[in-house]
Short mmCIF file of C-alpha atoms in Angstrom, two decimals:
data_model
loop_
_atom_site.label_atom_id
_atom_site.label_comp_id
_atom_site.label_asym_id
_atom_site.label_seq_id
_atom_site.Cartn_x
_atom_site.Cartn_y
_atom_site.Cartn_z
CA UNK A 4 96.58 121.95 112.52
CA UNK A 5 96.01 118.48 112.57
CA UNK A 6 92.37 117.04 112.98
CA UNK A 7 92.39 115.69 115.64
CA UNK A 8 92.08 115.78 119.31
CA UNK A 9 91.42 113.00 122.42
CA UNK A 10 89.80 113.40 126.62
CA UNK A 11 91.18 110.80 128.61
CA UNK A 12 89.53 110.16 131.69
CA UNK A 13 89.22 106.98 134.28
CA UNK A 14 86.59 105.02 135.40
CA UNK A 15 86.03 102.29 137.50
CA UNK A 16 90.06 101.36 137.06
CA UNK A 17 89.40 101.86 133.38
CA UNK A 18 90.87 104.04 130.90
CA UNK A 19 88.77 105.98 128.52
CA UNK A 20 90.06 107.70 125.60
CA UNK A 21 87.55 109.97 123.68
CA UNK A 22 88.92 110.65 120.29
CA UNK A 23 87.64 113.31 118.38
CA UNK A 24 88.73 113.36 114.19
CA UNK A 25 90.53 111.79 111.80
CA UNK A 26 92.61 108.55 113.43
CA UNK A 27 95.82 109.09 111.29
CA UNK A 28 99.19 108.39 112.23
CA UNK A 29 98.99 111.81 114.30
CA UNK A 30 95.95 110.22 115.80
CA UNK A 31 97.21 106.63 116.77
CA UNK A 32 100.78 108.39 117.99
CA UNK A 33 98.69 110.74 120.65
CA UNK A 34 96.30 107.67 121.09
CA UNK A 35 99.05 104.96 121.60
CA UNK A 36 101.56 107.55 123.88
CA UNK A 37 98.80 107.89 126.59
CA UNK A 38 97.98 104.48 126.82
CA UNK A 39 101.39 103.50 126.84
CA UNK A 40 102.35 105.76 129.53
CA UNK A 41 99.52 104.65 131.53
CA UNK A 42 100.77 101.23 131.26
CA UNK A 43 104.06 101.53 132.64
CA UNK A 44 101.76 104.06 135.67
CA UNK A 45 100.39 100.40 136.07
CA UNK A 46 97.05 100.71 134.23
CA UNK A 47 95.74 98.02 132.31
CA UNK A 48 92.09 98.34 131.39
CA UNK A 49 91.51 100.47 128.21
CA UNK A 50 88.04 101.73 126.44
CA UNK A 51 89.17 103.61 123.31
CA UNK A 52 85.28 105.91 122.43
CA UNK A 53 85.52 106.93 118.44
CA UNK A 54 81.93 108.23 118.62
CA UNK A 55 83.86 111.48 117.06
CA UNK A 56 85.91 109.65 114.58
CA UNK A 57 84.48 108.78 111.33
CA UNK A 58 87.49 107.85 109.36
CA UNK A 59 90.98 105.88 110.33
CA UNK A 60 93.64 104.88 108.00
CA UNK A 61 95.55 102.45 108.32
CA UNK A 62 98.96 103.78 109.92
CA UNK A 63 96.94 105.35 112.48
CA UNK A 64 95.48 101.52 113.81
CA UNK A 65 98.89 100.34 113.08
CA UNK A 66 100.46 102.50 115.73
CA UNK A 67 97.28 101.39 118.46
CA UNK A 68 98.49 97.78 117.53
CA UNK A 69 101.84 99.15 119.48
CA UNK A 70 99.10 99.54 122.58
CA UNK A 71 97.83 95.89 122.39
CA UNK A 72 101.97 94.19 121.71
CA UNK A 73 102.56 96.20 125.01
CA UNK A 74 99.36 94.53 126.79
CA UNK A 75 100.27 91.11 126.18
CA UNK A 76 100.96 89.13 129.09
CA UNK A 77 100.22 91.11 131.57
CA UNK A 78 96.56 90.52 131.51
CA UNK A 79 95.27 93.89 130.10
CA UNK A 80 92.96 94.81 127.59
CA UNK A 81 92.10 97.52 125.07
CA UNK A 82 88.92 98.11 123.49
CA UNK A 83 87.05 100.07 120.97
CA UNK A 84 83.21 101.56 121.92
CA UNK A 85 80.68 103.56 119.40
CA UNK A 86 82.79 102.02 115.90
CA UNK A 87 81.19 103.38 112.93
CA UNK A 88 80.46 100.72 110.37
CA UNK A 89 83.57 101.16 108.40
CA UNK A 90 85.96 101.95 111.45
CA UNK A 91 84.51 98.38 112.51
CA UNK A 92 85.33 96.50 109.40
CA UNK A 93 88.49 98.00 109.12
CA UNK A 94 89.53 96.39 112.46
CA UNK A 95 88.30 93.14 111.57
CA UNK A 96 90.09 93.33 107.94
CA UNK A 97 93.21 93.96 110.05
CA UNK A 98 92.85 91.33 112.69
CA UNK A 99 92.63 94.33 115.37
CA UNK A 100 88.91 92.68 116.77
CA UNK A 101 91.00 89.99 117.22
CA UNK A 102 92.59 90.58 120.19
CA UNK A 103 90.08 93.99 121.06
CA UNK A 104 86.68 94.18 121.72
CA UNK A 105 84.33 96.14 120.58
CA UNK A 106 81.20 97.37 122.66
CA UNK A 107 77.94 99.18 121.34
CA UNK A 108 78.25 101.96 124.09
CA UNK A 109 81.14 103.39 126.63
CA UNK A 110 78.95 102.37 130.04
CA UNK A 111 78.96 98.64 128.09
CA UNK A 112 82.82 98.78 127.59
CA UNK A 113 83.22 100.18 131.15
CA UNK A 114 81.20 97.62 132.53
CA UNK A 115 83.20 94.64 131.16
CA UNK A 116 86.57 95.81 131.52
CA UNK A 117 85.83 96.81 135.17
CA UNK A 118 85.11 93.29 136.02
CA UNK B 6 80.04 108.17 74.62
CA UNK B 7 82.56 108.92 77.34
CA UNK B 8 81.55 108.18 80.72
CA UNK B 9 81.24 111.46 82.93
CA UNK B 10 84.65 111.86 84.97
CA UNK B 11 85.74 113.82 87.77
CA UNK B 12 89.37 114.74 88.17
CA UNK B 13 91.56 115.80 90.93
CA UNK B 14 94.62 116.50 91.39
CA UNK B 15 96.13 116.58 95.36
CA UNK B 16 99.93 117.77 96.17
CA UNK B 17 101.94 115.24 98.89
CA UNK B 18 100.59 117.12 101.75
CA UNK B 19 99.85 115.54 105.75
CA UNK B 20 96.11 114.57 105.17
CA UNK B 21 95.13 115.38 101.55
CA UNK B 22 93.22 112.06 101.01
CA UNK B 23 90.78 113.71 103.21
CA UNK B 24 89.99 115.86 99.76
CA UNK B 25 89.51 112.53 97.76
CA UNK B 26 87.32 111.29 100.04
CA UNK B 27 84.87 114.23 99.78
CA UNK B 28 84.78 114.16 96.80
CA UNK B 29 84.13 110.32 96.32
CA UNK B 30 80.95 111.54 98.87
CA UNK B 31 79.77 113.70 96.10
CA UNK B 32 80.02 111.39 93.20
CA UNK B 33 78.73 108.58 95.05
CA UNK B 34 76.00 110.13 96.28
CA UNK B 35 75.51 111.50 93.00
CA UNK B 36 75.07 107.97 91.34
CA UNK B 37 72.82 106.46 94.86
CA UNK B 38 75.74 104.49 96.00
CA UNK B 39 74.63 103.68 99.69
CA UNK B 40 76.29 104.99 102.97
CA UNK B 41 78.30 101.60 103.85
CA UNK B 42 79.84 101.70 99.93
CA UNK B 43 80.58 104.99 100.04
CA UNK B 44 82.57 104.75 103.26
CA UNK B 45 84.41 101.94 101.45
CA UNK B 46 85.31 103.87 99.07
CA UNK B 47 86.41 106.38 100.98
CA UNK B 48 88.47 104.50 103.24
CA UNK B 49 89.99 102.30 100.06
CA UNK B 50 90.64 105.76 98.65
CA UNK B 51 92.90 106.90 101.67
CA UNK B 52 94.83 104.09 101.83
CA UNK B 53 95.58 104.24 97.78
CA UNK B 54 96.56 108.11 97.96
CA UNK B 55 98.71 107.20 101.50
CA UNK B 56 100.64 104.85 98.97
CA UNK B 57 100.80 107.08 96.29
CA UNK B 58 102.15 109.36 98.61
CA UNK B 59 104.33 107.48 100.66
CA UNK B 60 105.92 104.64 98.25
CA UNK B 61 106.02 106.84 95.14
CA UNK B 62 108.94 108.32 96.35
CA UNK B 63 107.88 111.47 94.53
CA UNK B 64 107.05 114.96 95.39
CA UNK B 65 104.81 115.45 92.22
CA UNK B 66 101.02 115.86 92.25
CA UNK B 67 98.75 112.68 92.51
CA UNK B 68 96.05 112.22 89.72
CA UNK B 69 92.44 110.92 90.69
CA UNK B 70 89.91 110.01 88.23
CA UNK B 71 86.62 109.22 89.44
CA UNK B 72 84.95 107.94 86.31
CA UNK B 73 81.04 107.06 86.37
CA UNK B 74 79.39 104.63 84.55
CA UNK B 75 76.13 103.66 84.91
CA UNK B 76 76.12 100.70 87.62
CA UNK B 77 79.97 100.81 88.71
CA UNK B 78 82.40 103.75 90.08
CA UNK B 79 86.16 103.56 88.58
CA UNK B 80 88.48 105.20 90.24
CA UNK B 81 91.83 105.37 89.43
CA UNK B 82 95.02 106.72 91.42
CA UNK B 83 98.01 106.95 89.75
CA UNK B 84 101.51 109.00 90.79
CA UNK B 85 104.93 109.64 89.08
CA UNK B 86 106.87 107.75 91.23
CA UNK B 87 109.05 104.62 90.95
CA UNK B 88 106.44 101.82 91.50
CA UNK B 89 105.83 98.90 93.22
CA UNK B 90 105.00 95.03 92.55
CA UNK B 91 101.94 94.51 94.26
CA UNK B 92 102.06 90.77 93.57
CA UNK B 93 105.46 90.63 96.10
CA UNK B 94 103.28 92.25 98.95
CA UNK B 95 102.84 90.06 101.77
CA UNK B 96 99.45 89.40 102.88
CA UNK B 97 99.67 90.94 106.60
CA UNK B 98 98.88 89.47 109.70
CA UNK B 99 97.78 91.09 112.85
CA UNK B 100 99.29 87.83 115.25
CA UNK B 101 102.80 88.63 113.39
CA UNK B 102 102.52 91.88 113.32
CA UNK B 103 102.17 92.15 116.64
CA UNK B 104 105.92 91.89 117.99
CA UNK B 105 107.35 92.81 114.73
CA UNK B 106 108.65 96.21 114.20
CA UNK B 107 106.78 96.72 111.06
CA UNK B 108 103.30 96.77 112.53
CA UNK B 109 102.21 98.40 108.61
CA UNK B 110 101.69 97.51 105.47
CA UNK B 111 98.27 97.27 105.02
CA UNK B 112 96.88 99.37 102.69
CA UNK B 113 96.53 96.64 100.15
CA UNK B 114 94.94 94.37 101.64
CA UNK B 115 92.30 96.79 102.67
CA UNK B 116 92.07 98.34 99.20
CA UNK B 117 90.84 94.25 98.10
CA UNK B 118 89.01 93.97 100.55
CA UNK B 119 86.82 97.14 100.44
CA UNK B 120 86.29 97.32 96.68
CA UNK B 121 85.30 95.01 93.86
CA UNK B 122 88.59 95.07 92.08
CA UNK B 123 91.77 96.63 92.56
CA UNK B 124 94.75 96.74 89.75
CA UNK B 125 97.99 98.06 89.38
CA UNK B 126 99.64 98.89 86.59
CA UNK B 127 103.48 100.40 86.94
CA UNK B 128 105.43 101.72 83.98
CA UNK B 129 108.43 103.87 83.26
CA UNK B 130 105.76 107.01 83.76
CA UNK B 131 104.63 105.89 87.58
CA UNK B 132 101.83 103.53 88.88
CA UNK B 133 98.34 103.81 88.83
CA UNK B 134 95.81 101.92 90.70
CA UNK B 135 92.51 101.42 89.38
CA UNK B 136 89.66 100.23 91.79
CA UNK B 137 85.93 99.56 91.14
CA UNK B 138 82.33 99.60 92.92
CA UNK B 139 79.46 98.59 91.61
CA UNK B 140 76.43 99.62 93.11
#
């Protein structure tokens, strides 16, 4: 059984995926397929909460880069909330801060993306 | 004297590097590494067993040593497989990864930039990698 498991819910026009375990490449598939099929539903504003998820690797954030490709140009955005320390400096080692913000807390990420 | 070591072996099996990392929590802890260096570590440990596993092109075991000395952890993964040149491995980069079908490829450059040193060493008998934390 793989560790893992997500809630998506929406709020305020944004998307909020709770993940809950280990972000491998199981992990960034189920992560990346409902954000991608919310995209082409029209959605566009995307809050990913890894309060529950301690550890990544890096396959796992590859596939979510699959999530941000798809965002460009049409004025979306994807971000991270509740990072743990090394989930954070994993993203910046891999440029993914780059191009997704992160907030402290889910009501901040809401917030800002709702705008 | 030899330095106390910890060994472990781990089969190519979907999400064993989740049993190196607990034990790198026990050893660190046992030698008062703090919580940020022991998530390094962990998460440099993960990415060295997911290339063991993945570019090894072998179904044998992995070996991890985790070998303590007083100030620094050594660890060392090494597998049976065919090897790689590490010094050929492009440095990746997220604006060219993104629209390029090979969003991966970074376990490397994680691996350098979580520990204190990372080395590999390929020969006829597989590759190991050895990495190092000091506390």
């Amino acid at each position: 059984m793989p560790d893992f498991d997500m809630k998506i819910k929406e709020e305020s026009d944004v998307i909020v995926v709770t993940t809950n375990g280990y972000l491998n490449n199981y992990g960034g598939e189920q992560v990346a397929s409902v954000c991608l099929q919310k995209i082409s539903e029209g959605k566009r504003k995307f809050l990913v909460n890894v309060e529950n998820t301690a550890m990544v690797n890096s396959i796992g954030v590859s596939i979510i880069i699959e999530v941000i490709e798809e965002l460009q140009g049409t004025g979306g955005k994807i971000a991270f909330c509740h990072t743990a320390p090394i989930v954070e400096k994993t993203f910046n080692i891999m440029g993914v801060s780059k191009y997704a913000k992160i907030y402290a807390t889910e009501e901040d990420g809401i917030a800002e993306l709702s705008l | 004297m030899t330095n106390p070591t910890v060994e472990l072996t781990l089969p190519v099996m979907e999400d064993m590097e989740l049993a190196a990392t607990k034990t790198a929590e026990v050893v660190a802890k046992r030698m008062g590494l703090d919580e940020m260096k022991t998530a390094e570590i962990s998460m440099a440990l993960i990415e060295a067993c997911i290339n063991a596993f993945e570019h090894s092109k072998t179904k044998d075991n992995i070996f991890i040593h985790y070998i303590i000395e007083e100030e620094t952890l050594v660890i060392k993964v090494g597998d049976r497989g065919i090897g790689f040149d590490s010094e050929v491995v492009a440095i990746p980069n997220i604006d060219e990864k993104i629209n390029s079908s090979n969003k991966r490829g970074w376990g490397l450059q994680l691996m350098k930039e979580l520990m204190d040193t990372v080395e590999f060493e390929t020969t006829a008998d597989g590759t190991t990698v050895t990495m190092t934390k000091t506390k």
